[in-house]
Tab-separated table of C-alpha atoms and ligand atoms in Angstrom:
chain	number	residue	atom	x	y	z
A	1	UNK	CA	96.846	9.048	2.362
A	2	UNK	CA	97.566	7.729	-1.138
A	3	UNK	CA	96.587	4.364	-2.454
A	4	UNK	CA	99.779	2.359	-2.186
A	5	UNK	CA	100.314	-1.016	-3.804
A	6	UNK	CA	102.049	-2.376	-0.722
A	7	UNK	CA	98.976	-3.130	1.398
A	8	UNK	CA	97.264	-6.459	1.827
A	9	UNK	CA	97.215	-8.544	-1.343
A	10	UNK	CA	96.700	-12.107	-2.464
A	11	UNK	CA	97.843	-13.900	-5.584
A	12	UNK	CA	96.012	-16.993	-6.834
A	13	UNK	CA	94.876	-17.867	-3.310
A	14	UNK	CA	93.093	-21.222	-3.275
A	15	UNK	CA	91.362	-23.287	-0.584
A	16	UNK	CA	89.177	-26.346	-1.106
A	17	UNK	CA	87.050	-28.319	1.315
A	18	UNK	CA	86.653	-31.780	-0.167
A	19	UNK	CA	85.358	-31.150	-3.660
A	20	UNK	CA	84.316	-27.543	-2.967
A	21	UNK	CA	86.707	-24.801	-4.048
A	22	UNK	CA	85.740	-22.206	-1.477
A	23	UNK	CA	88.461	-19.792	-2.650
A	24	UNK	CA	89.510	-20.265	-6.238
A	25	UNK	CA	92.745	-18.616	-7.433
A	26	UNK	CA	91.722	-15.291	-5.941
A	27	UNK	CA	94.091	-12.412	-6.729
A	28	UNK	CA	93.065	-9.279	-4.848
A	29	UNK	CA	94.826	-6.044	-3.835
A	30	UNK	CA	93.220	-3.978	-1.124
A	31	UNK	CA	93.748	-0.249	-0.924
A	32	UNK	CA	96.066	0.610	1.931
A	33	UNK	CA	94.817	3.453	4.110
A	34	UNK	CA	91.254	3.049	2.835
A	35	UNK	CA	88.001	1.376	3.828
A	36	UNK	CA	87.713	-1.735	1.663
A	37	UNK	CA	84.597	-3.902	1.535
A	38	UNK	CA	84.416	-7.527	0.478
A	39	UNK	CA	80.929	-8.494	-0.636
A	40	UNK	CA	79.312	-11.386	-2.478
A	41	UNK	CA	76.442	-13.857	-2.249
A	42	UNK	CA	76.304	-16.464	0.533
A	43	UNK	CA	78.816	-19.214	-0.051
A	44	UNK	CA	80.994	-17.104	-2.361
A	45	UNK	CA	84.076	-17.706	-0.192
A	46	UNK	CA	84.406	-14.442	1.762
A	47	UNK	CA	84.833	-16.044	5.184
A	48	UNK	CA	87.224	-18.680	3.893
A	49	UNK	CA	89.250	-15.932	2.210
A	50	UNK	CA	89.306	-13.982	5.502
A	51	UNK	CA	90.379	-17.083	7.402
A	52	UNK	CA	93.186	-17.807	4.942
A	53	UNK	CA	94.449	-14.218	5.144
A	54	UNK	CA	94.420	-14.139	8.960
A	55	UNK	CA	96.017	-17.562	9.417
A	56	UNK	CA	92.958	-19.306	10.856
A	57	UNK	CA	93.206	-21.832	8.035
A	58	UNK	CA	96.063	-22.617	5.678
A	59	UNK	CA	95.439	-22.037	1.973
A	60	UNK	CA	96.180	-24.929	-0.392
A	61	UNK	CA	98.152	-22.665	-2.722
A	62	UNK	CA	98.741	-19.040	-3.627
A	63	UNK	CA	100.232	-16.234	-1.550
A	64	UNK	CA	99.186	-13.560	0.922
A	65	UNK	CA	101.434	-10.515	1.241
A	66	UNK	CA	101.236	-7.563	3.586
A	67	UNK	CA	103.536	-4.564	3.382
A	68	UNK	CA	105.576	-6.503	0.844
A	69	UNK	CA	106.082	-9.392	3.290
A	70	UNK	CA	104.930	-12.904	2.552
A	71	UNK	CA	102.575	-13.917	5.374
A	72	UNK	CA	101.074	-16.973	3.672
A	73	UNK	CA	100.120	-19.702	6.127
A	74	UNK	CA	101.586	-17.890	9.148
A	75	UNK	CA	99.815	-18.600	12.444
A	76	UNK	CA	97.266	-15.983	13.605
A	77	UNK	CA	99.501	-14.446	16.306
A	78	UNK	CA	102.267	-13.823	13.758
A	79	UNK	CA	99.801	-12.179	11.395
A	80	UNK	CA	98.491	-10.051	14.267
A	81	UNK	CA	102.089	-9.051	15.010
A	82	UNK	CA	102.518	-8.031	11.377
A	83	UNK	CA	99.790	-5.426	12.022
A	84	UNK	CA	96.523	-7.100	11.055
A	85	UNK	CA	93.699	-7.388	13.625
A	86	UNK	CA	90.378	-9.096	13.038
A	87	UNK	CA	86.904	-9.618	14.437
A	88	UNK	CA	84.696	-12.643	13.927
A	89	UNK	CA	81.309	-13.060	12.257
A	90	UNK	CA	79.920	-14.604	15.413
A	91	UNK	CA	81.327	-12.394	18.089
A	92	UNK	CA	84.113	-13.871	20.194
A	93	UNK	CA	83.797	-12.640	23.737
A	94	UNK	CA	84.182	-14.496	27.014
A	95	UNK	CA	80.595	-14.284	28.307
A	96	UNK	CA	81.379	-14.856	32.011
A	97	UNK	CA	84.224	-12.348	32.138
A	98	UNK	CA	83.709	-8.632	32.706
A	99	UNK	CA	83.700	-6.206	29.813
A	100	UNK	CA	86.999	-4.687	31.013
A	101	UNK	CA	88.724	-8.076	31.291
A	102	UNK	CA	87.535	-8.980	27.791
A	103	UNK	CA	89.304	-5.914	26.415
A	104	UNK	CA	92.417	-6.689	28.469
A	105	UNK	CA	92.606	-10.120	26.898
A	106	UNK	CA	92.502	-8.326	23.542
A	107	UNK	CA	94.381	-10.130	20.832
A	108	UNK	CA	96.824	-11.531	23.362
A	109	UNK	CA	94.920	-14.554	24.546
A	110	UNK	CA	98.008	-15.638	26.517
A	111	UNK	CA	97.179	-12.863	28.999
A	112	UNK	CA	94.144	-14.866	30.049
A	113	UNK	CA	96.173	-16.714	32.687
A	114	UNK	CA	97.302	-13.444	34.309
A	115	UNK	CA	93.752	-12.144	34.374
A	116	UNK	CA	92.438	-15.296	36.003
A	117	UNK	CA	95.203	-14.945	38.596
A	118	UNK	CA	93.959	-11.391	39.252
A	119	UNK	CA	96.994	-9.661	37.761
A	120	UNK	CA	96.272	-6.537	35.705
A	121	UNK	CA	98.883	-4.201	34.294
A	122	UNK	CA	97.916	-0.605	35.247
A	123	UNK	CA	98.952	0.857	31.876
A	124	UNK	CA	96.948	-1.777	30.047
A	125	UNK	CA	93.910	-1.152	32.266
A	126	UNK	CA	94.147	2.543	31.417
A	127	UNK	CA	94.357	1.786	27.716
A	128	UNK	CA	91.435	-0.677	27.909
A	129	UNK	CA	89.304	1.943	29.702
A	130	UNK	CA	90.133	4.539	27.048
A	131	UNK	CA	89.057	2.099	24.362
A	132	UNK	CA	85.775	1.381	26.164
A	133	UNK	CA	85.107	5.129	26.196
A	134	UNK	CA	86.024	5.235	22.526
A	135	UNK	CA	83.505	2.552	21.528
A	136	UNK	CA	80.906	3.977	23.942
A	137	UNK	CA	80.431	1.125	26.420
A	138	UNK	CA	82.584	2.344	29.319
A	139	UNK	CA	79.498	2.455	31.560
A	140	UNK	CA	79.373	-1.349	31.219
A	141	UNK	CA	82.967	-1.925	32.353
A	142	UNK	CA	82.047	-4.265	35.210
A	143	UNK	CA	79.140	-6.047	33.531
A	144	UNK	CA	79.502	-9.642	32.424
A	145	UNK	CA	80.105	-9.581	28.688
A	146	UNK	CA	77.398	-12.206	28.150
A	147	UNK	CA	74.789	-9.733	29.419
A	148	UNK	CA	75.538	-7.177	26.704
A	149	UNK	CA	73.357	-6.853	23.615
A	150	UNK	CA	74.802	-8.374	20.469
A	151	UNK	CA	75.674	-4.931	19.085
A	152	UNK	CA	77.415	-3.984	22.330
A	153	UNK	CA	79.385	-7.238	22.144
A	154	UNK	CA	80.524	-6.264	18.644
A	155	UNK	CA	81.732	-2.927	20.034
A	156	UNK	CA	83.476	-4.811	22.838
A	157	UNK	CA	85.166	-7.090	20.326
A	158	UNK	CA	86.311	-4.025	18.366
A	159	UNK	CA	87.802	-2.541	21.552
A	160	UNK	CA	89.646	-5.850	22.046
A	161	UNK	CA	90.982	-5.704	18.496
A	162	UNK	CA	92.157	-2.120	19.074
A	163	UNK	CA	94.140	-3.253	22.152
A	164	UNK	CA	96.597	-4.795	19.694
A	165	UNK	CA	96.911	-1.425	17.918
A	166	UNK	CA	96.570	-2.957	14.442
A	167	UNK	CA	97.325	-0.905	11.371
A	168	UNK	CA	94.833	-2.949	9.343
A	169	UNK	CA	91.518	-4.117	10.771
A	170	UNK	CA	89.475	-6.908	9.239
A	171	UNK	CA	85.847	-7.000	10.346
A	172	UNK	CA	83.574	-9.941	9.569
A	173	UNK	CA	79.991	-8.648	9.347
A	174	UNK	CA	80.209	-5.772	11.844
A	175	UNK	CA	76.538	-4.886	11.246
A	176	UNK	CA	75.185	-8.460	11.257
A	177	UNK	CA	72.448	-8.880	13.875
A	178	UNK	CA	73.032	-5.368	15.232
A	179	UNK	CA	70.240	-2.806	15.779
A	180	UNK	CA	70.229	0.278	13.506
A	181	UNK	CA	71.376	2.730	16.195
A	182	UNK	CA	74.472	0.687	16.932
A	183	UNK	CA	75.122	0.092	13.218
A	184	UNK	CA	75.377	3.885	12.931
A	185	UNK	CA	77.868	4.019	15.781
A	186	UNK	CA	79.972	1.201	14.347
A	187	UNK	CA	80.050	3.006	10.969
A	188	UNK	CA	81.126	6.272	12.598
A	189	UNK	CA	83.864	4.501	14.528
A	190	UNK	CA	85.190	2.835	11.379
A	191	UNK	CA	85.297	6.225	9.648
A	192	UNK	CA	87.095	7.870	12.585
A	193	UNK	CA	89.635	5.069	12.915
A	194	UNK	CA	90.252	5.209	9.174
A	195	UNK	CA	90.793	8.980	9.332
A	196	UNK	CA	93.481	8.246	11.951
A	197	UNK	CA	95.291	6.078	9.428
A	198	UNK	CA	93.923	2.574	9.910
A	199	UNK	CA	93.077	0.472	6.886
A	200	UNK	CA	89.820	-1.503	6.945
A	201	UNK	CA	88.720	-4.632	5.199
A	202	UNK	CA	85.076	-5.313	5.968
A	203	UNK	CA	82.915	-8.283	4.972
A	204	UNK	CA	79.350	-7.066	5.191
A	205	UNK	CA	75.874	-7.944	3.899
A	206	UNK	CA	74.275	-4.625	4.787
A	207	UNK	CA	74.491	-2.883	1.414
A	208	UNK	CA	73.544	0.554	2.780
A	209	UNK	CA	76.519	0.350	5.108
A	210	UNK	CA	78.864	-0.964	2.408
A	211	UNK	CA	77.880	1.665	-0.121
A	212	UNK	CA	78.009	4.598	2.286
A	213	UNK	CA	81.188	3.580	4.095
A	214	UNK	CA	83.595	2.061	1.595
A	215	UNK	CA	86.165	3.639	-0.673
A	216	UNK	CA	86.790	0.394	-2.538
A	217	UNK	CA	84.526	-2.623	-2.997
A	218	UNK	CA	85.629	-6.102	-4.096
A	219	UNK	CA	82.862	-8.474	-5.178
A	220	UNK	CA	83.347	-12.226	-4.793
A	221	UNK	CA	81.466	-14.924	-6.627
A	222	UNK	CA	82.361	-18.617	-6.513
A	223	UNK	CA	85.588	-18.030	-4.653
A	224	UNK	CA	87.106	-15.232	-6.669
A	225	UNK	CA	86.747	-11.525	-7.398
A	226	UNK	CA	84.436	-10.734	-10.309
A	227	UNK	CA	84.348	-6.947	-9.982
A	228	UNK	CA	85.959	-4.166	-7.980
A	229	UNK	CA	85.990	-0.405	-7.734
A	230	UNK	CA	84.289	2.461	-5.955
A	231	UNK	CA	80.743	1.715	-4.676
A	232	UNK	CA	79.028	3.685	-7.462
A	233	UNK	CA	80.832	1.662	-10.153
A	234	UNK	CA	80.371	-1.738	-8.506
A	235	UNK	CA	76.693	-1.105	-7.858
A	236	UNK	CA	76.056	-0.569	-11.599
A	237	UNK	CA	78.157	-3.539	-12.780
A	238	UNK	CA	75.982	-6.132	-14.574
A	239	UNK	CA	78.258	-8.966	-13.357
A	240	UNK	CA	77.473	-8.017	-9.782
A	241	UNK	CA	73.717	-8.001	-10.378
A	242	UNK	CA	74.032	-11.349	-12.089
A	243	UNK	CA	75.994	-12.867	-9.196
A	244	UNK	CA	73.452	-11.663	-6.641
A	245	UNK	CA	70.313	-12.365	-8.608
A	246	UNK	CA	71.570	-15.484	-10.384
A	247	UNK	CA	70.265	-14.319	-13.760
B	301	LIG	P1	80.756	-16.845	2.474
B	301	LIG	O1	81.525	-16.341	3.645
B	301	LIG	O2	80.886	-15.989	1.258
B	301	LIG	O3	79.310	-17.121	2.797
B	301	LIG	P2	82.236	-19.324	2.876
B	301	LIG	O4	83.667	-19.017	2.793
B	301	LIG	O5	81.635	-19.473	4.234
B	301	LIG	O6	81.405	-18.239	2.025
B	301	LIG	O7	81.928	-20.663	2.067
B	301	LIG	C1	82.369	-20.887	0.740
B	301	LIG	C2	82.095	-22.331	0.369
B	301	LIG	O8	82.936	-23.200	1.106
B	301	LIG	C3	80.666	-22.786	0.644
B	301	LIG	O9	80.270	-23.674	-0.380
B	301	LIG	C4	80.797	-23.484	1.969
B	301	LIG	O10	79.782	-24.472	2.110
B	301	LIG	C5	82.170	-24.124	1.867
B	301	LIG	N1	82.821	-24.251	3.184
B	301	LIG	C6	83.238	-23.226	3.970
B	301	LIG	N2	83.833	-23.690	5.092
B	301	LIG	C7	83.782	-25.055	5.003
B	301	LIG	C8	84.232	-26.123	5.847
B	301	LIG	N3	84.867	-25.886	7.008
B	301	LIG	N4	84.011	-27.383	5.429
B	301	LIG	C9	83.388	-27.646	4.256
B	301	LIG	N5	82.947	-26.687	3.411
B	301	LIG	C10	83.131	-25.416	3.778
């Protein structure tokens, strides 16, 4: 797949909280069809940027475009419908529901009512089971999600995101708090899903994972990109060292 300019992009995106400019005129183009990483020190605005892009919060100004469509400030379900799925830094699963039902809820939270009423669509159940096999937790189908390890919950959340069949997947710290064996599995899954044509945008602190997995890295500092490029270039950029080390 070639790097097309028509993927996810922002122009001068800005969001303040009181006097803090969490995202500060950030203009970023992600590489469509690739694995993109967004890195930066704590407080550099990565999560706020993610939330603005996925409609969880409205930016103060600037634009977000996807596939040449303006999606700025659209509500999350509209952005999901445009083809962008996301996970959350602190996993969002329903702890008292079974693993299978969590996947069935997927991105369509409005299905929750049907599930509570005991109604399951057979084709959706089949798809959910396939996805549980895919992420490697099908043996836990009937377990309560709250009893899964944190890493398994991340895999469950990914299966839920895949229920919506998104073309672009945004993951907020997929390796955070996860044991090394499961980090390896999550990395392999991201690679496989990318090879099938899905674009990734991953916020991650685990530098080994970022450097081994990504095609393109964007580095944030104080709410805006300060460097970008392939991992080998970004890693050697003095501005990046300065941002991380504060020298
Ligand atoms: P990162 O994800 O890179 O750690 P964040 O986007 O979480 O960065 O935060 C960027 C800045 O915005 C920080 O200074 C943070 O304290 C501030 N911030 C983020 N969310 C809020 C909020 N809801 N209310 C007030 N300040 C916030």
